[in-house]
Amino acid sequence: MSIKGVCPVLSVPFTTKGEVDYESFRALCRWIIEIGTKSTLFFGVASENIKLSDPERYQLLDILLTERAGSDLKIITTVADHSSELAVIRAKDYEAMGVDYINILPPTFFAPTAAQIDFHLESILKSVKIPVVIQHLPQAGGMADVSGLVNLANKYENLQIIKCEANPPTESIKTVNSLTNGRVRTLIGWGGIFWKEGVAAGADGLQPGCGLTDLYLWAERALLAGDHKEFDSRLDRFIPHIARWISNLDLLIAAEKDVLFKRGIIETNYCRNPTVSLDIDTLREIEEMLALVEEVQTNV
């Protein structure tokens, strides 16, 4: 079992009062499956994970698992607790609920040492039997050298994927592939703004936000057909906007949420505070994205 291609990070819809909109989330899950998505990441940054309570997380995950029944959607769930003890409990809970992969966001709060990060990661790796993804996100204060994660892969067979999120991720991808002889696979994040470079370096897929999943799948079809010129052309139609949005993660989250709202997939574009207001340029870019979605759907 491996994760390949477009693996969107699910948003969490809220009501205008800031309460989780579980029915909108159910609709989002159904849409993701209906358009042919093969895997999804939940409780990522784009999920507003740090703004969710534990009861909300478990109820949302239960809905996602229920909605994916009968499909071939693979579910990756993030464990982002700073406490190793709590992270282990959460990882074991998610495994028992039936997820396919655990994704670990290494702790960065108050600049933990390399030994402390290793302890945290090993605690989780040895607590579960299902495959594990670890995010390499050096710009957030984590491990600077991806080879440290490769060392863990030599000790734990269930460490199967490293999500390379250095900007750009090419050297990290090449290092993982080289040091593990391809046993440990790689994904990229950061909205897919380095998708071209990631593909060239050997990455298996990417984890963007979910509002424009069908555009990413549209680009992927050209890639799978071996038409790299068309792949590049399709990316150039929307990735520049994503690159601007992701310079501010709150902006990216709000823009993705607005896209989902304007497409009628969720009921509101509410983001929990603190958040940002969408400026005129972003609203214009969202309309351009929606026009591209309509164009692609018309030509399918």
PDB file of C-alpha atoms in Angstrom:
ATOM      1  CA  MET A   1       0.000   0.000   0.000  1.00  0.00           C
ATOM      2  CA  SER A   2       1.380   3.383  -0.951  1.00  0.00           C
ATOM      3  CA  ILE A   3       0.171   6.947  -1.298  1.00  0.00           C
ATOM      4  CA  LYS A   4       0.550   8.372  -4.775  1.00  0.00           C
ATOM      5  CA  GLY A   5      -0.658  11.407  -6.679  1.00  0.00           C
ATOM      6  CA  VAL A   6      -3.020  14.039  -5.323  1.00  0.00           C
ATOM      7  CA  CYS A   7      -3.765  13.646  -1.604  1.00  0.00           C
ATOM      8  CA  PRO A   8      -5.725  16.730  -0.479  1.00  0.00           C
ATOM      9  CA  VAL A   9      -5.817  18.071   3.067  1.00  0.00           C
ATOM     10  CA  LEU A  10      -9.442  18.330   4.168  1.00  0.00           C
ATOM     11  CA  SER A  11     -10.849  21.620   5.428  1.00  0.00           C
ATOM     12  CA  VAL A  12     -13.192  21.768   8.407  1.00  0.00           C
ATOM     13  CA  PRO A  13     -16.409  23.755   7.756  1.00  0.00           C
ATOM     14  CA  PHE A  14     -17.895  25.941  10.483  1.00  0.00           C
ATOM     15  CA  THR A  15     -21.212  27.681  10.964  1.00  0.00           C
ATOM     16  CA  THR A  16     -21.326  31.473  11.103  1.00  0.00           C
ATOM     17  CA  LYS A  17     -21.209  31.101  14.893  1.00  0.00           C
ATOM     18  CA  GLY A  18     -17.932  29.219  14.697  1.00  0.00           C
ATOM     19  CA  GLU A  19     -19.343  25.779  15.494  1.00  0.00           C
ATOM     20  CA  VAL A  20     -18.227  22.755  13.483  1.00  0.00           C
ATOM     21  CA  ASP A  21     -20.656  22.136  10.616  1.00  0.00           C
ATOM     22  CA  TYR A  22     -20.675  18.361  10.566  1.00  0.00           C
ATOM     23  CA  GLU A  23     -23.179  18.091   7.723  1.00  0.00           C
ATOM     24  CA  SER A  24     -21.059  20.314   5.482  1.00  0.00           C
ATOM     25  CA  PHE A  25     -18.065  18.180   6.380  1.00  0.00           C
ATOM     26  CA  ARG A  26     -20.009  15.079   5.398  1.00  0.00           C
ATOM     27  CA  ALA A  27     -20.785  16.726   2.031  1.00  0.00           C
ATOM     28  CA  LEU A  28     -17.100  17.613   1.594  1.00  0.00           C
ATOM     29  CA  CYS A  29     -16.085  13.988   2.227  1.00  0.00           C
ATOM     30  CA  ARG A  30     -18.587  12.763  -0.351  1.00  0.00           C
ATOM     31  CA  TRP A  31     -17.370  15.280  -2.930  1.00  0.00           C
ATOM     32  CA  ILE A  32     -13.734  14.316  -2.438  1.00  0.00           C
ATOM     33  CA  ILE A  33     -14.604  10.678  -3.062  1.00  0.00           C
ATOM     34  CA  GLU A  34     -16.937  11.375  -5.998  1.00  0.00           C
ATOM     35  CA  ILE A  35     -14.290  13.251  -7.997  1.00  0.00           C
ATOM     36  CA  GLY A  36     -11.939  10.266  -7.809  1.00  0.00           C
ATOM     37  CA  THR A  37      -9.538  11.154  -5.011  1.00  0.00           C
ATOM     38  CA  LYS A  38      -7.555   8.113  -3.843  1.00  0.00           C
ATOM     39  CA  SER A  39      -6.199   9.413  -0.546  1.00  0.00           C
ATOM     40  CA  THR A  40      -6.649  12.296   1.853  1.00  0.00           C
ATOM     41  CA  LEU A  41      -4.853  13.870   4.800  1.00  0.00           C
ATOM     42  CA  PHE A  42      -6.872  15.075   7.744  1.00  0.00           C
ATOM     43  CA  PHE A  43      -5.972  17.370  10.620  1.00  0.00           C
ATOM     44  CA  GLY A  44      -3.370  19.225   8.600  1.00  0.00           C
ATOM     45  CA  VAL A  45      -2.713  22.951   8.810  1.00  0.00           C
ATOM     46  CA  ALA A  46      -5.451  23.505   6.205  1.00  0.00           C
ATOM     47  CA  SER A  47      -7.862  21.661   8.533  1.00  0.00           C
ATOM     48  CA  GLU A  48      -7.420  24.419  11.133  1.00  0.00           C
ATOM     49  CA  ASN A  49      -6.256  21.576  13.355  1.00  0.00           C
ATOM     50  CA  ILE A  50      -4.922  23.796  16.125  1.00  0.00           C
ATOM     51  CA  LYS A  51      -8.369  25.407  16.417  1.00  0.00           C
ATOM     52  CA  LEU A  52     -10.238  22.141  17.030  1.00  0.00           C
ATOM     53  CA  SER A  53     -11.120  20.468  20.320  1.00  0.00           C
ATOM     54  CA  ASP A  54     -10.475  16.773  20.849  1.00  0.00           C
ATOM     55  CA  PRO A  55     -14.183  15.822  20.807  1.00  0.00           C
ATOM     56  CA  GLU A  56     -14.523  17.680  17.504  1.00  0.00           C
ATOM     57  CA  ARG A  57     -11.505  15.872  16.021  1.00  0.00           C
ATOM     58  CA  TYR A  58     -12.802  12.435  16.936  1.00  0.00           C
ATOM     59  CA  GLN A  59     -16.325  13.138  15.669  1.00  0.00           C
ATOM     60  CA  LEU A  60     -15.009  14.534  12.380  1.00  0.00           C
ATOM     61  CA  LEU A  61     -12.732  11.548  11.870  1.00  0.00           C
ATOM     62  CA  ASP A  62     -15.609   9.170  12.582  1.00  0.00           C
ATOM     63  CA  ILE A  63     -17.634  10.909   9.854  1.00  0.00           C
ATOM     64  CA  LEU A  64     -14.759  10.660   7.384  1.00  0.00           C
ATOM     65  CA  LEU A  65     -14.290   6.952   8.097  1.00  0.00           C
ATOM     66  CA  THR A  66     -18.029   6.343   7.730  1.00  0.00           C
ATOM     67  CA  GLU A  67     -18.262   8.230   4.441  1.00  0.00           C
ATOM     68  CA  ARG A  68     -15.296   6.430   2.887  1.00  0.00           C
ATOM     69  CA  ALA A  69     -16.905   3.010   3.444  1.00  0.00           C
ATOM     70  CA  GLY A  70     -17.198   1.184   0.138  1.00  0.00           C
ATOM     71  CA  SER A  71     -14.625   3.389  -1.592  1.00  0.00           C
ATOM     72  CA  ASP A  72     -10.884   2.908  -2.037  1.00  0.00           C
ATOM     73  CA  LEU A  73     -10.021   6.215  -0.331  1.00  0.00           C
ATOM     74  CA  LYS A  74      -6.987   5.934   1.952  1.00  0.00           C
ATOM     75  CA  ILE A  75      -7.013   8.080   5.076  1.00  0.00           C
ATOM     76  CA  ILE A  76      -3.933   9.621   6.663  1.00  0.00           C
ATOM     77  CA  THR A  77      -4.454  11.318  10.035  1.00  0.00           C
ATOM     78  CA  THR A  78      -2.056  13.760  11.622  1.00  0.00           C
ATOM     79  CA  VAL A  79      -0.753  13.517  15.161  1.00  0.00           C
ATOM     80  CA  ALA A  80       0.556  16.972  16.044  1.00  0.00           C
ATOM     81  CA  ASP A  81       0.627  16.900  19.849  1.00  0.00           C
ATOM     82  CA  HIS A  82       3.736  18.412  21.408  1.00  0.00           C
ATOM     83  CA  SER A  83       3.560  15.940  24.296  1.00  0.00           C
ATOM     84  CA  SER A  84       4.969  12.510  23.407  1.00  0.00           C
ATOM     85  CA  GLU A  85       2.627  10.823  25.855  1.00  0.00           C
ATOM     86  CA  LEU A  86      -0.456  12.451  24.350  1.00  0.00           C
ATOM     87  CA  ALA A  87       0.792  11.851  20.810  1.00  0.00           C
ATOM     88  CA  VAL A  88       1.081   8.115  21.488  1.00  0.00           C
ATOM     89  CA  ILE A  89      -2.462   7.970  22.886  1.00  0.00           C
ATOM     90  CA  ARG A  90      -3.820   9.804  19.837  1.00  0.00           C
ATOM     91  CA  ALA A  91      -1.903   7.652  17.356  1.00  0.00           C
ATOM     92  CA  LYS A  92      -3.193   4.464  18.969  1.00  0.00           C
ATOM     93  CA  ASP A  93      -6.739   5.857  19.014  1.00  0.00           C
ATOM     94  CA  TYR A  94      -6.605   6.720  15.316  1.00  0.00           C
ATOM     95  CA  GLU A  95      -5.190   3.288  14.487  1.00  0.00           C
ATOM     96  CA  ALA A  96      -8.001   1.604  16.427  1.00  0.00           C
ATOM     97  CA  MET A  97     -10.579   3.720  14.584  1.00  0.00           C
ATOM     98  CA  GLY A  98      -9.361   2.319  11.262  1.00  0.00           C
ATOM     99  CA  VAL A  99      -7.188   4.924   9.547  1.00  0.00           C
ATOM    100  CA  ASP A 100      -4.625   3.719   7.023  1.00  0.00           C
ATOM    101  CA  TYR A 101      -1.645   5.904   7.923  1.00  0.00           C
ATOM    102  CA  ILE A 102      -0.476   8.042  10.811  1.00  0.00           C
ATOM    103  CA  ASN A 103       1.166  11.342   9.860  1.00  0.00           C
ATOM    104  CA  ILE A 104       3.509  12.798  12.487  1.00  0.00           C
ATOM    105  CA  LEU A 105       4.189  16.517  12.692  1.00  0.00           C
ATOM    106  CA  PRO A 106       7.354  16.644  14.828  1.00  0.00           C
ATOM    107  CA  PRO A 107       7.302  18.977  17.832  1.00  0.00           C
ATOM    108  CA  THR A 108       8.832  22.434  17.373  1.00  0.00           C
ATOM    109  CA  PHE A 109       7.540  24.380  20.375  1.00  0.00           C
ATOM    110  CA  PHE A 110      10.424  25.967  22.316  1.00  0.00           C
ATOM    111  CA  ALA A 111      13.000  24.471  19.925  1.00  0.00           C
ATOM    112  CA  PRO A 112      13.332  20.860  21.171  1.00  0.00           C
ATOM    113  CA  THR A 113      16.714  19.206  20.718  1.00  0.00           C
ATOM    114  CA  ALA A 114      17.357  16.549  18.073  1.00  0.00           C
ATOM    115  CA  ALA A 115      17.365  13.908  20.829  1.00  0.00           C
ATOM    116  CA  GLN A 116      13.976  15.106  22.111  1.00  0.00           C
ATOM    117  CA  ILE A 117      12.501  15.033  18.614  1.00  0.00           C
ATOM    118  CA  ASP A 118      13.884  11.527  18.043  1.00  0.00           C
ATOM    119  CA  PHE A 119      12.351  10.341  21.317  1.00  0.00           C
ATOM    120  CA  HIS A 120       8.983  11.772  20.299  1.00  0.00           C
ATOM    121  CA  LEU A 121       9.030  10.184  16.851  1.00  0.00           C
ATOM    122  CA  GLU A 122      10.245   6.806  18.117  1.00  0.00           C
ATOM    123  CA  SER A 123       7.583   6.765  20.825  1.00  0.00           C
ATOM    124  CA  ILE A 124       4.886   7.005  18.174  1.00  0.00           C
ATOM    125  CA  LEU A 125       6.540   4.703  15.640  1.00  0.00           C
ATOM    126  CA  LYS A 126       6.797   1.826  18.095  1.00  0.00           C
ATOM    127  CA  SER A 127       3.273   2.363  19.447  1.00  0.00           C
ATOM    128  CA  VAL A 128       1.427   1.597  16.175  1.00  0.00           C
ATOM    129  CA  LYS A 129       1.599  -1.114  13.525  1.00  0.00           C
ATOM    130  CA  ILE A 130       0.136   0.797  10.579  1.00  0.00           C
ATOM    131  CA  PRO A 131       2.353   2.762   8.148  1.00  0.00           C
ATOM    132  CA  VAL A 132       3.659   6.140   9.257  1.00  0.00           C
ATOM    133  CA  VAL A 133       4.412   9.387   7.429  1.00  0.00           C
ATOM    134  CA  ILE A 134       6.753  11.946   9.018  1.00  0.00           C
ATOM    135  CA  GLN A 135       6.800  15.560   7.913  1.00  0.00           C
ATOM    136  CA  HIS A 136      10.189  17.140   7.291  1.00  0.00           C
ATOM    137  CA  LEU A 137       9.431  20.816   7.781  1.00  0.00           C
ATOM    138  CA  PRO A 138      12.736  22.530   8.602  1.00  0.00           C
ATOM    139  CA  GLN A 139      11.364  26.057   8.151  1.00  0.00           C
ATOM    140  CA  ALA A 140       9.051  25.464  11.132  1.00  0.00           C
ATOM    141  CA  GLY A 141      11.996  24.734  13.419  1.00  0.00           C
ATOM    142  CA  GLY A 142      12.197  20.947  13.101  1.00  0.00           C
ATOM    143  CA  MET A 143      15.055  18.767  11.940  1.00  0.00           C
ATOM    144  CA  ALA A 144      17.254  20.633   9.465  1.00  0.00           C
ATOM    145  CA  ASP A 145      18.724  17.465   7.961  1.00  0.00           C
ATOM    146  CA  VAL A 146      16.320  14.910   6.504  1.00  0.00           C
ATOM    147  CA  SER A 147      18.935  12.155   6.903  1.00  0.00           C
ATOM    148  CA  GLY A 148      18.022  12.007  10.593  1.00  0.00           C
ATOM    149  CA  LEU A 149      14.578  10.759   9.614  1.00  0.00           C
ATOM    150  CA  VAL A 150      16.153   8.218   7.276  1.00  0.00           C
ATOM    151  CA  ASN A 151      18.030   6.801  10.271  1.00  0.00           C
ATOM    152  CA  LEU A 152      14.701   6.210  11.971  1.00  0.00           C
ATOM    153  CA  ALA A 153      13.432   4.407   8.871  1.00  0.00           C
ATOM    154  CA  ASN A 154      16.287   1.943   9.269  1.00  0.00           C
ATOM    155  CA  LYS A 155      14.986   1.083  12.752  1.00  0.00           C
ATOM    156  CA  TYR A 156      11.241   1.118  12.106  1.00  0.00           C
ATOM    157  CA  GLU A 157       9.771  -0.638   9.083  1.00  0.00           C
ATOM    158  CA  ASN A 158       6.464   1.180   9.462  1.00  0.00           C
ATOM    159  CA  LEU A 159       8.112   4.528   8.643  1.00  0.00           C
ATOM    160  CA  GLN A 160       7.227   4.332   4.971  1.00  0.00           C
ATOM    161  CA  ILE A 161       6.899   7.935   3.757  1.00  0.00           C
ATOM    162  CA  ILE A 162       8.658  11.210   4.443  1.00  0.00           C
ATOM    163  CA  LYS A 163       6.787  14.346   3.469  1.00  0.00           C
ATOM    164  CA  CYS A 164       9.493  16.687   2.203  1.00  0.00           C
ATOM    165  CA  GLU A 165       8.489  20.296   2.796  1.00  0.00           C
ATOM    166  CA  ALA A 166      11.760  22.185   2.593  1.00  0.00           C
ATOM    167  CA  ASN A 167      11.524  25.018   0.077  1.00  0.00           C
ATOM    168  CA  PRO A 168      12.399  23.712  -2.431  1.00  0.00           C
ATOM    169  CA  PRO A 169      12.136  19.996  -1.485  1.00  0.00           C
ATOM    170  CA  THR A 170      14.269  18.530  -4.277  1.00  0.00           C
ATOM    171  CA  GLU A 171      17.442  17.783  -2.297  1.00  0.00           C
ATOM    172  CA  SER A 172      15.484  16.217   0.552  1.00  0.00           C
ATOM    173  CA  ILE A 173      13.599  13.977  -1.883  1.00  0.00           C
ATOM    174  CA  LYS A 174      16.826  12.871  -3.551  1.00  0.00           C
ATOM    175  CA  THR A 175      18.460  12.208  -0.176  1.00  0.00           C
ATOM    176  CA  VAL A 176      15.591  10.020   1.028  1.00  0.00           C
ATOM    177  CA  ASN A 177      15.499   8.051  -2.224  1.00  0.00           C
ATOM    178  CA  SER A 178      19.254   7.575  -2.239  1.00  0.00           C
ATOM    179  CA  LEU A 179      19.780   6.623   1.412  1.00  0.00           C
ATOM    180  CA  THR A 180      16.859   4.165   1.504  1.00  0.00           C
ATOM    181  CA  ASN A 181      17.275   2.782  -2.030  1.00  0.00           C
ATOM    182  CA  GLY A 182      13.700   3.804  -2.688  1.00  0.00           C
ATOM    183  CA  ARG A 183      12.161   1.878   0.233  1.00  0.00           C
ATOM    184  CA  VAL A 184      10.944   5.051   1.897  1.00  0.00           C
ATOM    185  CA  ARG A 185       8.781   7.046  -0.478  1.00  0.00           C
ATOM    186  CA  THR A 186       8.295  10.810  -0.550  1.00  0.00           C
ATOM    187  CA  LEU A 187       5.465  13.304  -0.809  1.00  0.00           C
ATOM    188  CA  ILE A 188       5.540  17.087  -1.034  1.00  0.00           C
ATOM    189  CA  GLY A 189       3.277  19.654   0.597  1.00  0.00           C
ATOM    190  CA  TRP A 190       3.235  23.432   0.571  1.00  0.00           C
ATOM    191  CA  GLY A 191       0.285  23.650  -1.808  1.00  0.00           C
ATOM    192  CA  GLY A 192       2.120  21.792  -4.546  1.00  0.00           C
ATOM    193  CA  ILE A 193       3.983  24.936  -5.599  1.00  0.00           C
ATOM    194  CA  PHE A 194       7.051  22.736  -6.182  1.00  0.00           C
ATOM    195  CA  TRP A 195       5.151  19.922  -7.901  1.00  0.00           C
ATOM    196  CA  LYS A 196       7.224  20.086 -11.092  1.00  0.00           C
ATOM    197  CA  GLU A 197      10.474  19.968  -9.150  1.00  0.00           C
ATOM    198  CA  GLY A 198       9.148  17.242  -6.858  1.00  0.00           C
ATOM    199  CA  VAL A 199       8.177  15.017  -9.778  1.00  0.00           C
ATOM    200  CA  ALA A 200      11.604  15.482 -11.355  1.00  0.00           C
ATOM    201  CA  ALA A 201      13.299  14.552  -8.065  1.00  0.00           C
ATOM    202  CA  GLY A 202      11.201  11.394  -7.615  1.00  0.00           C
ATOM    203  CA  ALA A 203       8.347  12.327  -5.268  1.00  0.00           C
ATOM    204  CA  ASP A 204       5.265  10.106  -5.432  1.00  0.00           C
ATOM    205  CA  GLY A 205       2.638  12.751  -4.844  1.00  0.00           C
ATOM    206  CA  LEU A 206       1.543  15.917  -3.119  1.00  0.00           C
ATOM    207  CA  GLN A 207      -0.757  17.133  -0.362  1.00  0.00           C
ATOM    208  CA  PRO A 208      -2.401  20.460  -1.284  1.00  0.00           C
ATOM    209  CA  GLY A 209      -5.546  22.034   0.135  1.00  0.00           C
ATOM    210  CA  CYS A 210      -8.829  20.470  -0.939  1.00  0.00           C
ATOM    211  CA  GLY A 211     -10.850  23.318  -2.479  1.00  0.00           C
ATOM    212  CA  LEU A 212      -9.349  22.838  -5.945  1.00  0.00           C
ATOM    213  CA  THR A 213      -8.664  19.106  -5.794  1.00  0.00           C
ATOM    214  CA  ASP A 214     -10.218  18.590  -9.217  1.00  0.00           C
ATOM    215  CA  LEU A 215      -7.748  21.056 -10.771  1.00  0.00           C
ATOM    216  CA  TYR A 216      -4.848  19.124  -9.267  1.00  0.00           C
ATOM    217  CA  LEU A 217      -6.360  15.889 -10.598  1.00  0.00           C
ATOM    218  CA  TRP A 218      -6.702  17.584 -14.007  1.00  0.00           C
ATOM    219  CA  ALA A 219      -2.992  18.398 -13.989  1.00  0.00           C
ATOM    220  CA  GLU A 220      -2.180  14.902 -12.768  1.00  0.00           C
ATOM    221  CA  ARG A 221      -3.964  13.325 -15.733  1.00  0.00           C
ATOM    222  CA  ALA A 222      -1.521  15.018 -18.091  1.00  0.00           C
ATOM    223  CA  LEU A 223       1.387  13.869 -15.944  1.00  0.00           C
ATOM    224  CA  LEU A 224       0.202  10.248 -15.908  1.00  0.00           C
ATOM    225  CA  ALA A 225      -0.253  10.402 -19.683  1.00  0.00           C
ATOM    226  CA  GLY A 226       3.422  11.338 -19.979  1.00  0.00           C
ATOM    227  CA  ASP A 227       2.630  14.752 -21.452  1.00  0.00           C
ATOM    228  CA  HIS A 228       4.954  16.904 -19.359  1.00  0.00           C
ATOM    229  CA  LYS A 229       4.448  19.952 -21.546  1.00  0.00           C
ATOM    230  CA  GLU A 230       0.693  19.824 -20.939  1.00  0.00           C
ATOM    231  CA  PHE A 231       1.305  19.087 -17.253  1.00  0.00           C
ATOM    232  CA  ASP A 232       3.408  22.231 -16.950  1.00  0.00           C
ATOM    233  CA  SER A 233       0.833  24.228 -18.893  1.00  0.00           C
ATOM    234  CA  ARG A 234      -2.005  23.135 -16.636  1.00  0.00           C
ATOM    235  CA  LEU A 235      -0.044  23.904 -13.472  1.00  0.00           C
ATOM    236  CA  ASP A 236       0.760  27.359 -14.774  1.00  0.00           C
ATOM    237  CA  ARG A 237      -2.996  28.072 -14.924  1.00  0.00           C
ATOM    238  CA  PHE A 238      -3.452  27.896 -11.138  1.00  0.00           C
ATOM    239  CA  ILE A 239      -0.265  27.246  -9.132  1.00  0.00           C
ATOM    240  CA  PRO A 240       0.888  30.917  -9.244  1.00  0.00           C
ATOM    241  CA  HIS A 241      -2.219  31.906  -7.265  1.00  0.00           C
ATOM    242  CA  ILE A 242      -1.603  29.117  -4.754  1.00  0.00           C
ATOM    243  CA  ALA A 243       1.998  30.302  -4.381  1.00  0.00           C
ATOM    244  CA  ARG A 244       0.812  33.788  -3.433  1.00  0.00           C
ATOM    245  CA  TRP A 245      -1.794  32.533  -1.006  1.00  0.00           C
ATOM    246  CA  ILE A 246       0.576  30.183   0.782  1.00  0.00           C
ATOM    247  CA  SER A 247       2.937  33.018   1.652  1.00  0.00           C
ATOM    248  CA  ASN A 248       0.456  33.524   4.513  1.00  0.00           C
ATOM    249  CA  LEU A 249      -1.037  30.261   5.798  1.00  0.00           C
ATOM    250  CA  ASP A 250      -4.102  32.003   7.240  1.00  0.00           C
ATOM    251  CA  LEU A 251      -4.717  33.501   3.795  1.00  0.00           C
ATOM    252  CA  LEU A 252      -4.413  30.084   2.162  1.00  0.00           C
ATOM    253  CA  ILE A 253      -6.863  28.545   4.628  1.00  0.00           C
ATOM    254  CA  ALA A 254      -9.372  31.367   4.158  1.00  0.00           C
ATOM    255  CA  ALA A 255      -9.066  31.310   0.361  1.00  0.00           C
ATOM    256  CA  GLU A 256      -9.531  27.527   0.208  1.00  0.00           C
ATOM    257  CA  LYS A 257     -12.570  27.824   2.476  1.00  0.00           C
ATOM    258  CA  ASP A 258     -14.047  30.564   0.279  1.00  0.00           C
ATOM    259  CA  VAL A 259     -13.564  28.398  -2.817  1.00  0.00           C
ATOM    260  CA  LEU A 260     -15.433  25.517  -1.188  1.00  0.00           C
ATOM    261  CA  PHE A 261     -18.229  27.871  -0.125  1.00  0.00           C
ATOM    262  CA  LYS A 262     -18.614  29.478  -3.553  1.00  0.00           C
ATOM    263  CA  ARG A 263     -18.674  26.048  -5.172  1.00  0.00           C
ATOM    264  CA  GLY A 264     -21.605  25.101  -2.941  1.00  0.00           C
ATOM    265  CA  ILE A 265     -19.741  22.268  -1.234  1.00  0.00           C
ATOM    266  CA  ILE A 266     -19.905  23.784   2.264  1.00  0.00           C
ATOM    267  CA  GLU A 267     -22.432  26.199   3.785  1.00  0.00           C
ATOM    268  CA  THR A 268     -20.159  29.057   4.906  1.00  0.00           C
ATOM    269  CA  ASN A 269     -16.594  30.294   4.430  1.00  0.00           C
ATOM    270  CA  TYR A 270     -16.153  30.922   8.166  1.00  0.00           C
ATOM    271  CA  CYS A 271     -12.685  30.401   9.636  1.00  0.00           C
ATOM    272  CA  ARG A 272     -12.118  30.288  13.369  1.00  0.00           C
ATOM    273  CA  ASN A 273     -10.304  33.278  14.789  1.00  0.00           C
ATOM    274  CA  PRO A 274      -7.685  34.559  14.596  1.00  0.00           C
ATOM    275  CA  THR A 275      -8.034  34.685  10.823  1.00  0.00           C
ATOM    276  CA  VAL A 276      -7.654  37.126   7.938  1.00  0.00           C
ATOM    277  CA  SER A 277     -10.008  38.954   5.603  1.00  0.00           C
ATOM    278  CA  LEU A 278      -9.692  38.232   1.909  1.00  0.00           C
ATOM    279  CA  ASP A 279      -8.382  41.210  -0.038  1.00  0.00           C
ATOM    280  CA  ILE A 280      -9.539  42.328  -3.486  1.00  0.00           C
ATOM    281  CA  ASP A 281      -6.659  40.575  -5.258  1.00  0.00           C
ATOM    282  CA  THR A 282      -7.414  37.259  -3.579  1.00  0.00           C
ATOM    283  CA  LEU A 283     -11.129  37.508  -4.337  1.00  0.00           C
ATOM    284  CA  ARG A 284     -10.292  38.203  -7.978  1.00  0.00           C
ATOM    285  CA  GLU A 285      -7.947  35.221  -8.068  1.00  0.00           C
ATOM    286  CA  ILE A 286     -10.633  33.011  -6.553  1.00  0.00           C
ATOM    287  CA  GLU A 287     -13.022  34.007  -9.336  1.00  0.00           C
ATOM    288  CA  GLU A 288     -10.319  33.155 -11.901  1.00  0.00           C
ATOM    289  CA  MET A 289      -9.880  29.743 -10.267  1.00  0.00           C
ATOM    290  CA  LEU A 290     -13.620  29.098 -10.338  1.00  0.00           C
ATOM    291  CA  ALA A 291     -13.745  30.067 -14.013  1.00  0.00           C
ATOM    292  CA  LEU A 292     -10.939  27.587 -14.701  1.00  0.00           C
ATOM    293  CA  VAL A 293     -12.824  24.860 -12.835  1.00  0.00           C
ATOM    294  CA  GLU A 294     -15.883  25.530 -15.004  1.00  0.00           C
ATOM    295  CA  GLU A 295     -13.746  25.463 -18.156  1.00  0.00           C
ATOM    296  CA  VAL A 296     -12.154  22.148 -17.190  1.00  0.00           C
ATOM    297  CA  GLN A 297     -15.517  20.602 -16.314  1.00  0.00           C
ATOM    298  CA  THR A 298     -16.972  21.754 -19.648  1.00  0.00           C
ATOM    299  CA  ASN A 299     -14.117  20.194 -21.614  1.00  0.00           C
ATOM    300  CA  VAL A 300     -14.065  16.850 -19.792  1.00  0.00           C
TER     301      VAL A 300
END
